[in-house]
């Protein structure tokens, strides 16, 4: 959740949704995100809302399972008694696997107890490769997790060192294999490209190492130099070179070639899946207007047209829940125009594309230009009136989206 959230309006102490919203609860599929804001060490590039033990000095870490369960119960009270089966659960971080499988299982059991998991629900946890072994993965599977997503980032030692990753290069692939052996049907690996010092050959090795582990899903992200991180300071001091935009584009295309040749297909600009069932349903719900409640410090929620975000620090979060007050820091209700712009931004990044019906008049003219410039697929636009990015369009997605939104 990088970047400062907008100021927003206050969230009432009991967390109640705005008047009228309750009639729209349960219309969209419902998911739950659980943020675990702890890491053993902080990677130099990462600005996620996460804390090491030294930064926290105890406290919220020990009671975190109870705090998360407290907010799950609050969510149930706010959303009323309506049937609201949970289609997807995603435990992210931070490092969720710093909690024991039994602790993550207790949080999941609370979700099931309060809302009920829908039949065939997708239940994902992120996991740092060094923080799990085969036994822990067996425990997570037993607790009801169906999908695991490992932060691999690279298979090359000097790249991992620049990123401050603490696992050995072969550990993520081993972890992925253990997960498959323990019955996880869906296994994903995250990669990062464009790390300073990474060569084309290094990147090819990383993608091939990821594929060799036979995951069902791979995410590949361009390294973002986030303000305030150790990486940003090292670049400012000239100790590390700045990531290079041309190299980033080459790496993206190389990844797309290698992943496609191995049978994975892109379904969102940074995400490839072995088949439609392997796509991350939880993230797809974010991108297609689903409802979700985000549990935990700094977590964002979106239910029935209202968006809110929790206080960021675990201590403030714990204090709010202990006082029986919603941890929501602020919220906003999107206008129809804002909602439309957001839909265009998200849909255009998906392989399914953005329908012309969402576009303003200026956006339709921009779609014609994108087709003429080779940035959007001509057949999809002419036959179905949908903007589907070409490979070159995916490289220039931000510019295309700016034009489409008018
Ligand atoms: C919230 S992290 C959690 C995963 C887990 N803690 C780990 O690092 O293994 C999810 C993913 O975001 C990506 N990520 C985090 N910071 C990034 C950055 N500055 N640039 C690009 N990708 C980033 C990494 O690929 C990471 O695996
Ligand atoms: S382990 Fe993951 S969440 Fe934690 S600091 Fe590193 S990238 Fe960020």
Short mmCIF file of C-alpha atoms and ligand atoms in Angstrom, two decimals:
data_model
loop_
_atom_site.label_atom_id
_atom_site.label_comp_id
_atom_site.label_asym_id
_atom_site.label_seq_id
_atom_site.Cartn_x
_atom_site.Cartn_y
_atom_site.Cartn_z
CA UNK A 1 0.00 0.00 0.00
CA UNK A 2 2.58 2.54 -0.99
CA UNK A 3 1.85 6.26 -1.14
CA UNK A 4 -0.14 8.42 1.24
CA UNK A 5 -3.91 7.84 1.14
CA UNK A 6 -6.16 10.85 0.50
CA UNK A 7 -7.42 12.75 3.52
CA UNK A 8 -11.02 11.45 3.34
CA UNK A 9 -13.88 11.81 5.80
CA UNK A 10 -13.94 10.41 9.34
CA UNK A 11 -15.11 6.83 9.93
CA UNK A 12 -17.73 6.63 12.74
CA UNK A 13 -16.56 4.96 15.96
CA UNK A 14 -18.74 1.91 15.34
CA UNK A 15 -17.47 1.60 11.73
CA UNK A 16 -21.01 1.89 10.27
CA UNK A 17 -21.24 2.35 6.49
CA UNK A 18 -22.87 5.53 5.11
CA UNK A 19 -26.69 5.67 4.92
CA UNK A 20 -28.06 3.66 2.04
CA UNK A 21 -24.93 1.53 1.56
CA UNK A 22 -26.38 -1.45 3.41
CA UNK A 23 -28.85 -2.14 0.58
CA UNK A 24 -25.87 -2.74 -1.73
CA UNK A 25 -23.97 -5.07 0.62
CA UNK A 26 -23.74 -8.55 -0.89
CA UNK A 27 -24.40 -7.44 -4.48
CA UNK A 28 -20.75 -7.92 -5.55
CA UNK A 29 -18.67 -10.99 -4.61
CA UNK A 30 -17.13 -10.53 -1.16
CA UNK A 31 -13.48 -11.05 -0.21
CA UNK A 32 -11.38 -10.54 2.90
CA UNK A 33 -7.79 -9.27 2.94
CA UNK A 34 -5.75 -9.77 6.11
CA UNK A 35 -2.60 -7.70 6.50
CA UNK A 36 0.20 -9.11 8.65
CA UNK A 37 2.49 -6.12 9.27
CA UNK A 38 5.63 -7.90 10.45
CA UNK A 39 8.93 -8.83 8.78
CA UNK A 40 12.12 -10.36 10.20
CA UNK A 41 14.18 -7.72 8.36
CA UNK A 42 13.19 -4.96 5.95
CA UNK A 43 14.25 -5.30 2.31
CA UNK A 44 15.86 -2.08 1.07
CA UNK A 45 13.37 -1.51 -1.77
CA UNK A 46 10.16 -2.13 0.18
CA UNK A 47 7.88 0.58 1.56
CA UNK A 48 4.99 -1.66 2.58
CA UNK A 49 3.38 -1.07 5.96
CA UNK A 50 5.48 -3.57 7.86
CA UNK A 51 7.68 -3.52 10.97
CA UNK A 52 10.59 -5.52 12.35
CA UNK A 53 10.54 -6.72 15.98
CA UNK A 54 13.09 -4.01 16.86
CA UNK A 55 10.88 -1.31 15.35
CA UNK A 56 7.85 -2.55 17.31
CA UNK A 57 9.42 -3.45 20.64
CA UNK A 58 6.91 -6.27 21.29
CA UNK A 59 3.25 -5.52 21.97
CA UNK A 60 0.97 -5.87 18.96
CA UNK A 61 2.91 -8.82 17.49
CA UNK A 62 2.06 -11.09 20.44
CA UNK A 63 -1.63 -10.25 20.40
CA UNK A 64 -2.01 -9.93 16.64
CA UNK A 65 -4.23 -12.97 16.08
CA UNK A 66 -6.72 -11.69 18.67
CA UNK A 67 -6.62 -8.20 17.15
CA UNK A 68 -7.33 -9.51 13.64
CA UNK A 69 -10.15 -11.69 14.95
CA UNK A 70 -11.51 -8.61 16.77
CA UNK A 71 -11.72 -6.70 13.50
CA UNK A 72 -13.33 -9.68 11.71
CA UNK A 73 -16.08 -9.61 14.37
CA UNK A 74 -16.43 -5.85 13.95
CA UNK A 75 -16.84 -6.40 10.17
CA UNK A 76 -19.63 -8.88 10.82
CA UNK A 77 -21.43 -6.41 13.11
CA UNK A 78 -21.10 -3.57 10.58
CA UNK A 79 -22.25 -5.65 7.63
CA UNK A 80 -25.30 -6.99 9.48
CA UNK A 81 -26.73 -10.46 9.39
CA UNK A 82 -27.07 -10.74 5.59
CA UNK A 83 -25.67 -13.89 4.03
CA UNK A 84 -22.21 -12.86 2.84
CA UNK A 85 -20.18 -15.94 1.95
CA UNK A 86 -16.51 -15.14 1.44
CA UNK A 87 -15.34 -16.03 -2.08
CA UNK A 88 -11.67 -15.20 -1.53
CA UNK A 89 -9.34 -14.65 1.40
CA UNK A 90 -5.85 -13.20 0.91
CA UNK A 91 -3.35 -12.98 3.74
CA UNK A 92 -0.58 -10.57 2.75
CA UNK A 93 2.15 -8.58 4.31
CA UNK A 94 4.63 -8.03 5.56
CA UNK A 95 5.42 -11.66 6.14
CA UNK A 96 2.28 -13.63 7.07
CA UNK A 97 4.38 -16.73 7.66
CA UNK A 98 6.04 -15.10 10.66
CA UNK A 99 2.78 -16.25 12.29
CA UNK A 100 2.60 -20.01 12.89
CA UNK A 101 0.27 -22.06 10.63
CA UNK A 102 -2.02 -22.55 13.62
CA UNK A 103 -2.24 -18.76 14.15
CA UNK A 104 -3.08 -18.12 10.49
CA UNK A 105 -5.54 -21.03 10.73
CA UNK A 106 -7.23 -19.38 13.75
CA UNK A 107 -7.74 -16.16 11.76
CA UNK A 108 -9.15 -18.14 8.84
CA UNK A 109 -11.45 -20.08 11.18
CA UNK A 110 -12.78 -16.74 12.48
CA UNK A 111 -13.56 -15.63 8.91
CA UNK A 112 -15.34 -18.93 8.33
CA UNK A 113 -17.17 -18.71 11.65
CA UNK A 114 -18.41 -15.14 11.15
CA UNK A 115 -19.18 -15.14 7.43
CA UNK A 116 -18.76 -18.69 6.10
CA UNK A 117 -16.37 -19.52 3.29
CA UNK A 118 -18.12 -19.98 -0.07
CA UNK A 119 -17.79 -23.46 -1.59
CA UNK A 120 -14.51 -23.57 -3.55
CA UNK A 121 -13.26 -20.35 -1.93
CA UNK A 122 -9.73 -19.28 -2.90
CA UNK A 123 -7.66 -18.91 0.28
CA UNK A 124 -4.18 -17.47 -0.34
CA UNK A 125 -1.29 -16.64 1.90
CA UNK A 126 1.89 -14.86 0.91
CA UNK A 127 4.99 -16.56 2.26
CA UNK A 128 8.63 -15.58 2.42
CA UNK A 129 10.60 -18.58 1.21
CA UNK A 130 12.98 -18.57 4.19
CA UNK A 131 10.10 -18.44 6.67
CA UNK A 132 8.48 -21.76 5.70
CA UNK A 133 9.52 -25.39 5.49
CA UNK A 134 7.59 -28.39 4.26
CA UNK A 135 5.99 -28.95 7.67
CA UNK A 136 4.73 -25.38 7.88
CA UNK A 137 3.26 -25.69 4.40
CA UNK A 138 1.52 -28.92 5.42
CA UNK A 139 0.08 -27.02 8.40
CA UNK A 140 -1.17 -24.20 6.20
CA UNK A 141 -2.81 -26.66 3.81
CA UNK A 142 -4.46 -28.40 6.75
CA UNK A 143 -5.71 -25.06 8.08
CA UNK A 144 -7.60 -24.52 4.81
CA UNK A 145 -5.24 -22.49 2.63
CA UNK A 146 -5.57 -23.42 -1.06
CA UNK A 147 -3.02 -21.09 -2.64
CA UNK A 148 0.42 -19.85 -1.65
CA UNK A 149 2.41 -16.98 -3.14
CA UNK A 150 6.16 -16.88 -2.52
CA UNK A 151 8.35 -13.80 -2.81
CA UNK A 152 11.17 -15.14 -4.99
CA UNK A 153 12.31 -11.88 -6.68
CA UNK A 154 15.41 -13.39 -8.34
CA UNK A 155 17.52 -16.53 -8.56
CA UNK A 156 20.81 -14.66 -8.91
CA UNK A 157 22.94 -14.08 -5.78
CA UNK A 158 24.18 -10.55 -6.55
CA UNK A 159 20.64 -9.40 -7.45
CA UNK A 160 19.24 -10.87 -4.24
CA UNK A 161 22.03 -9.12 -2.34
CA UNK A 162 21.17 -5.72 -3.90
CA UNK A 163 17.55 -6.33 -2.92
CA UNK A 164 18.62 -7.30 0.65
CA UNK A 165 16.87 -10.66 0.31
CA UNK A 166 17.94 -13.08 3.00
CA UNK A 167 17.03 -16.40 1.33
CA UNK A 168 19.37 -18.54 -0.75
CA UNK A 169 18.75 -18.45 -4.53
CA UNK A 170 17.30 -21.96 -4.68
CA UNK A 171 15.02 -21.68 -1.65
CA UNK A 172 11.90 -20.27 -3.40
CA UNK A 173 11.85 -23.07 -5.98
CA UNK A 174 12.25 -25.64 -3.20
CA UNK A 175 9.43 -24.04 -1.25
CA UNK A 176 7.20 -24.11 -4.34
CA UNK A 177 7.88 -27.81 -4.78
CA UNK A 178 7.10 -28.51 -1.12
CA UNK A 179 3.84 -26.61 -1.51
CA UNK A 180 2.84 -28.75 -4.49
CA UNK A 181 3.81 -31.91 -2.60
CA UNK A 182 1.61 -30.84 0.33
CA UNK A 183 -1.42 -30.47 -1.92
CA UNK A 184 -1.52 -26.76 -2.79
CA UNK A 185 -3.31 -26.65 -6.14
CA UNK A 186 -2.21 -23.08 -6.80
CA UNK A 187 1.35 -21.87 -6.27
CA UNK A 188 2.60 -18.45 -7.32
CA UNK A 189 6.05 -16.87 -7.43
CA UNK A 190 6.77 -13.11 -7.38
CA UNK A 191 9.73 -11.84 -9.41
CA UNK A 192 11.26 -8.36 -9.64
CA UNK A 193 13.07 -7.14 -12.77
CA UNK A 194 15.29 -4.16 -13.43
CA UNK A 195 17.33 -4.31 -10.22
CA UNK A 196 20.50 -2.22 -10.75
CA UNK A 197 23.32 -4.54 -11.79
CA UNK A 198 20.96 -7.20 -13.15
CA UNK A 199 21.89 -8.25 -16.71
CA UNK A 200 19.57 -9.63 -19.41
CA UNK A 201 21.15 -13.02 -18.73
CA UNK A 202 20.54 -12.72 -14.95
CA UNK A 203 16.88 -12.00 -15.61
CA UNK A 204 16.55 -14.91 -18.04
CA UNK A 205 18.10 -17.19 -15.39
CA UNK A 206 15.61 -15.98 -12.79
CA UNK A 207 12.56 -16.50 -15.01
CA UNK A 208 13.82 -19.95 -16.03
CA UNK A 209 14.48 -20.90 -12.40
CA UNK A 210 10.95 -19.80 -11.51
CA UNK A 211 9.47 -21.83 -14.37
CA UNK A 212 11.52 -24.88 -13.40
CA UNK A 213 9.66 -24.92 -10.07
CA UNK A 214 6.43 -25.45 -12.07
CA UNK A 215 4.27 -22.79 -10.42
CA UNK A 216 0.72 -22.24 -11.70
CA UNK A 217 1.15 -18.45 -11.55
CA UNK A 218 3.94 -15.89 -11.79
CA UNK A 219 3.88 -12.16 -11.02
CA UNK A 220 6.73 -10.08 -12.46
CA UNK A 221 7.08 -6.51 -11.22
CA UNK A 222 9.35 -3.72 -12.39
CA UNK A 223 11.48 -2.55 -9.47
CA UNK A 224 10.00 0.69 -8.16
CA UNK A 225 12.37 2.96 -6.24
CA UNK A 226 10.05 4.09 -3.46
CA UNK A 227 10.80 7.39 -1.74
CA UNK A 228 12.20 7.00 1.74
CA UNK A 229 13.56 3.47 1.25
CA UNK A 230 17.16 2.42 1.81
CA UNK A 231 17.43 1.71 -1.92
CA UNK A 232 16.38 5.29 -2.75
CA UNK A 233 19.08 6.61 -0.37
CA UNK A 234 21.75 4.34 -1.91
CA UNK A 235 20.83 5.62 -5.38
CA UNK A 236 20.86 9.23 -4.19
CA UNK A 237 24.35 8.75 -2.75
CA UNK A 238 25.52 7.18 -6.02
CA UNK A 239 26.27 3.80 -4.40
CA UNK A 240 23.77 2.03 -6.66
CA UNK A 241 22.84 2.96 -10.23
CA UNK A 242 19.30 4.02 -11.07
CA UNK A 243 17.08 1.40 -12.78
CA UNK A 244 17.11 1.92 -16.54
CA UNK A 245 13.78 2.34 -18.38
CA UNK A 246 14.94 0.69 -21.63
CA UNK A 247 16.31 -2.30 -19.73
CA UNK A 248 12.96 -2.53 -17.88
CA UNK A 249 11.07 -2.73 -21.17
CA UNK A 250 13.45 -5.40 -22.55
CA UNK A 251 13.07 -7.44 -19.38
CA UNK A 252 9.29 -7.26 -19.53
CA UNK A 253 9.27 -8.52 -23.12
CA UNK A 254 11.79 -11.26 -22.32
CA UNK A 255 9.61 -12.38 -19.39
CA UNK A 256 6.50 -12.40 -21.56
CA UNK A 257 8.31 -14.50 -24.20
CA UNK A 258 9.66 -17.03 -21.71
CA UNK A 259 6.45 -17.32 -19.71
CA UNK A 260 4.26 -17.61 -22.80
CA UNK A 261 6.55 -20.28 -24.29
CA UNK A 262 6.19 -22.22 -21.03
CA UNK A 263 2.39 -22.14 -21.28
CA UNK A 264 1.61 -19.24 -18.91
CA UNK A 265 -0.66 -16.53 -20.32
CA UNK A 266 -0.86 -12.91 -19.20
CA UNK A 267 -4.19 -11.88 -17.71
CA UNK A 268 -3.06 -8.63 -16.08
CA UNK A 269 -0.01 -6.62 -17.11
CA UNK A 270 2.20 -8.07 -14.34
CA UNK A 271 0.52 -11.46 -13.92
CA UNK A 272 0.63 -14.72 -15.88
CA UNK A 273 -1.32 -17.93 -15.17
CA UNK A 274 -1.15 -21.53 -16.39
CA UNK A 275 -4.90 -21.59 -17.04
CA UNK A 276 -7.95 -19.48 -16.17
CA UNK A 277 -8.44 -21.37 -12.88
CA UNK A 278 -4.90 -20.37 -11.83
CA UNK A 279 -5.61 -16.62 -12.03
CA UNK A 280 -5.70 -14.92 -8.63
CA UNK A 281 -9.43 -14.51 -8.06
CA UNK A 282 -8.87 -12.22 -5.08
CA UNK A 283 -6.85 -9.71 -7.11
CA UNK A 284 -9.28 -10.01 -10.03
CA UNK A 285 -12.05 -8.95 -7.64
CA UNK A 286 -10.01 -5.81 -6.74
CA UNK A 287 -9.66 -5.03 -10.42
CA UNK A 288 -13.29 -5.64 -11.39
CA UNK A 289 -15.23 -3.77 -8.71
CA UNK A 290 -15.62 -6.50 -6.09
CA UNK A 291 -16.25 -5.79 -2.41
CA UNK A 292 -13.64 -6.58 0.21
CA UNK A 293 -12.90 -5.85 3.84
CA UNK A 294 -9.23 -5.28 4.66
CA UNK A 295 -8.30 -6.44 8.16
CA UNK A 296 -5.19 -5.06 9.90
CA UNK A 297 -3.08 -1.90 10.23
CA UNK A 298 -3.15 0.24 7.08
CA UNK A 299 -5.47 -2.20 5.28
CA UNK A 300 -7.82 -0.74 2.67
CA UNK A 301 -11.46 -1.79 2.22
CA UNK A 302 -14.11 -1.27 -0.43
CA UNK A 303 -17.70 -2.20 0.31
CA UNK A 304 -20.83 -1.05 -1.52
CA UNK A 305 -19.21 2.04 -3.07
CA UNK A 306 -17.40 3.21 0.11
CA UNK A 307 -13.63 2.99 0.47
CA UNK A 308 -11.80 3.31 3.76
CA UNK A 309 -8.36 2.65 5.18
CA UNK A 310 -7.20 1.72 8.66
CA UNK A 311 -4.71 3.54 10.87
CA UNK A 312 -1.23 2.48 9.79
CA UNK A 313 0.69 1.78 12.98
CA UNK A 314 0.06 -1.55 14.75
CA UNK A 315 0.05 0.21 18.14
CA UNK A 316 -2.67 2.68 17.07
CA UNK A 317 -4.59 -0.19 15.51
CA UNK A 318 -4.41 -2.21 18.74
CA UNK A 319 -5.43 0.82 20.84
CA UNK A 320 -8.52 1.46 18.69
CA UNK A 321 -9.70 -2.14 18.88
CA UNK A 322 -9.00 -2.31 22.63
CA UNK A 323 -11.24 0.77 23.07
CA UNK A 324 -13.99 -0.88 21.00
CA UNK A 325 -13.55 1.70 18.24
CA UNK A 326 -13.26 1.06 14.49
CA UNK A 327 -9.63 1.14 13.29
CA UNK A 328 -10.81 3.01 10.17
CA UNK A 329 -8.79 6.22 9.83
CA UNK A 330 -10.80 7.85 7.04
CA UNK A 331 -13.10 7.02 4.15
CA UNK A 332 -14.47 8.32 0.88
CA UNK A 333 -17.49 7.61 -1.27
CA UNK A 334 -16.52 7.74 -4.93
CA UNK A 335 -18.58 9.84 -7.32
CA UNK A 336 -19.93 8.15 -10.42
CA UNK A 337 -17.24 9.92 -12.52
CA UNK A 338 -14.42 8.81 -10.19
CA UNK A 339 -15.72 5.27 -10.22
CA UNK A 340 -15.82 5.29 -14.03
CA UNK A 341 -12.21 6.55 -14.28
CA UNK A 342 -11.06 3.90 -11.88
CA UNK A 343 -12.84 1.18 -13.85
CA UNK A 344 -11.09 2.29 -17.04
CA UNK A 345 -7.70 2.31 -15.31
CA UNK A 346 -8.14 -1.20 -13.93
CA UNK A 347 -9.91 -2.84 -16.90
CA UNK A 348 -7.33 -1.60 -19.40
CA UNK A 349 -4.59 -3.45 -17.50
CA UNK A 350 -6.47 -6.75 -17.90
CA UNK A 351 -6.26 -9.08 -20.90
CA UNK A 352 -10.06 -8.91 -21.01
CA UNK A 353 -9.67 -5.22 -21.81
CA UNK A 354 -11.76 -2.08 -21.37
CA UNK A 355 -15.18 -1.93 -23.07
CA UNK A 356 -15.95 1.19 -25.14
CA UNK A 357 -19.09 1.65 -23.05
CA UNK A 358 -16.91 2.76 -20.10
CA UNK A 359 -15.05 5.39 -22.14
CA UNK A 360 -15.91 9.08 -22.49
CA UNK A 361 -16.11 10.38 -26.06
CA UNK A 362 -12.50 11.62 -25.92
CA UNK A 363 -11.51 8.15 -24.69
CA UNK A 364 -13.07 6.49 -27.74
CA UNK A 365 -11.04 8.74 -30.00
CA UNK A 366 -7.97 7.83 -27.90
CA UNK A 367 -8.80 4.14 -28.40
CA UNK A 368 -8.83 4.66 -32.18
CA UNK A 369 -5.40 6.32 -31.92
CA UNK A 370 -4.09 3.49 -29.73
CA UNK A 371 -5.17 0.97 -32.38
CA UNK A 372 -3.56 3.05 -35.16
CA UNK A 373 -0.33 3.31 -33.10
CA UNK A 374 -0.16 -0.45 -32.52
CA UNK A 375 -0.87 -0.10 -28.80
CA UNK A 376 -4.31 -1.78 -28.81
CA UNK A 377 -5.50 -4.88 -30.68
CA UNK A 378 -7.37 -3.85 -33.87
CA UNK A 379 -9.64 -6.92 -33.99
CA UNK A 380 -10.82 -6.58 -30.37
CA UNK A 381 -11.65 -2.89 -30.93
CA UNK A 382 -13.34 -3.26 -34.32
CA UNK A 383 -15.30 -6.44 -33.64
CA UNK A 384 -16.05 -6.20 -29.92
CA UNK A 385 -15.45 -2.51 -29.08
CA UNK A 386 -12.97 -3.46 -26.35
CA UNK A 387 -9.52 -1.90 -25.80
CA UNK A 388 -7.07 -4.79 -25.36
CA UNK A 389 -3.43 -3.74 -25.06
CA UNK A 390 -0.86 -5.21 -27.44
CA UNK A 391 2.56 -6.14 -26.05
CA UNK A 392 3.86 -2.67 -26.93
CA UNK A 393 0.71 -1.21 -25.41
CA UNK A 394 1.41 -3.04 -22.17
CA UNK A 395 4.83 -1.34 -22.02
CA UNK A 396 3.14 2.05 -22.44
CA UNK A 397 0.01 1.25 -20.42
CA UNK A 398 0.17 4.35 -18.20
CA UNK A 399 0.22 6.70 -21.21
CA UNK A 400 -2.58 4.79 -22.99
CA UNK A 401 -4.72 4.89 -19.83
CA UNK A 402 -4.14 8.65 -19.42
CA UNK A 403 -5.50 9.16 -22.94
CA UNK A 404 -8.44 6.81 -22.47
CA UNK A 405 -9.63 8.48 -19.28
CA UNK A 406 -9.75 11.85 -21.12
C1 LIG B 1 4.11 -7.24 0.05
S1 LIG B 1 5.33 -8.14 -0.74
C2 LIG B 1 5.07 -9.53 0.30
C3 LIG B 1 5.82 -10.75 -0.05
C4 LIG B 1 6.78 -11.26 0.97
N1 LIG B 1 6.90 -10.44 2.11
C5 LIG B 1 8.14 -11.37 0.34
O1 LIG B 1 8.79 -10.34 0.23
O2 LIG B 1 8.53 -12.49 0.02
C6 LIG B 1 4.63 -8.61 -2.28
C7 LIG B 1 5.52 -8.43 -3.46
O3 LIG B 1 5.61 -7.06 -3.81
C8 LIG B 1 6.75 -6.89 -4.62
N2 LIG B 1 7.37 -5.60 -4.26
C9 LIG B 1 7.50 -5.06 -3.05
N3 LIG B 1 8.13 -3.86 -3.13
C10 LIG B 1 8.42 -3.64 -4.44
C11 LIG B 1 9.07 -2.60 -5.19
N4 LIG B 1 9.57 -1.53 -4.58
N5 LIG B 1 9.17 -2.73 -6.54
C12 LIG B 1 8.65 -3.81 -7.16
N6 LIG B 1 8.06 -4.83 -6.50
C13 LIG B 1 7.92 -4.76 -5.17
C14 LIG B 1 7.67 -8.08 -4.37
O4 LIG B 1 7.74 -8.86 -5.54
C15 LIG B 1 6.94 -8.84 -3.28
O5 LIG B 1 7.11 -10.22 -3.40
S1 LIG B 2 9.97 -9.38 3.22
FE1 LIG B 2 8.41 -8.66 1.72
S2 LIG B 2 7.09 -7.25 2.87
FE2 LIG B 2 8.92 -7.62 4.13
S3 LIG B 2 10.27 -5.94 3.68
FE3 LIG B 2 10.80 -7.59 2.23
S4 LIG B 2 9.49 -7.29 0.39
FE4 LIG B 2 8.70 -6.00 2.06
#
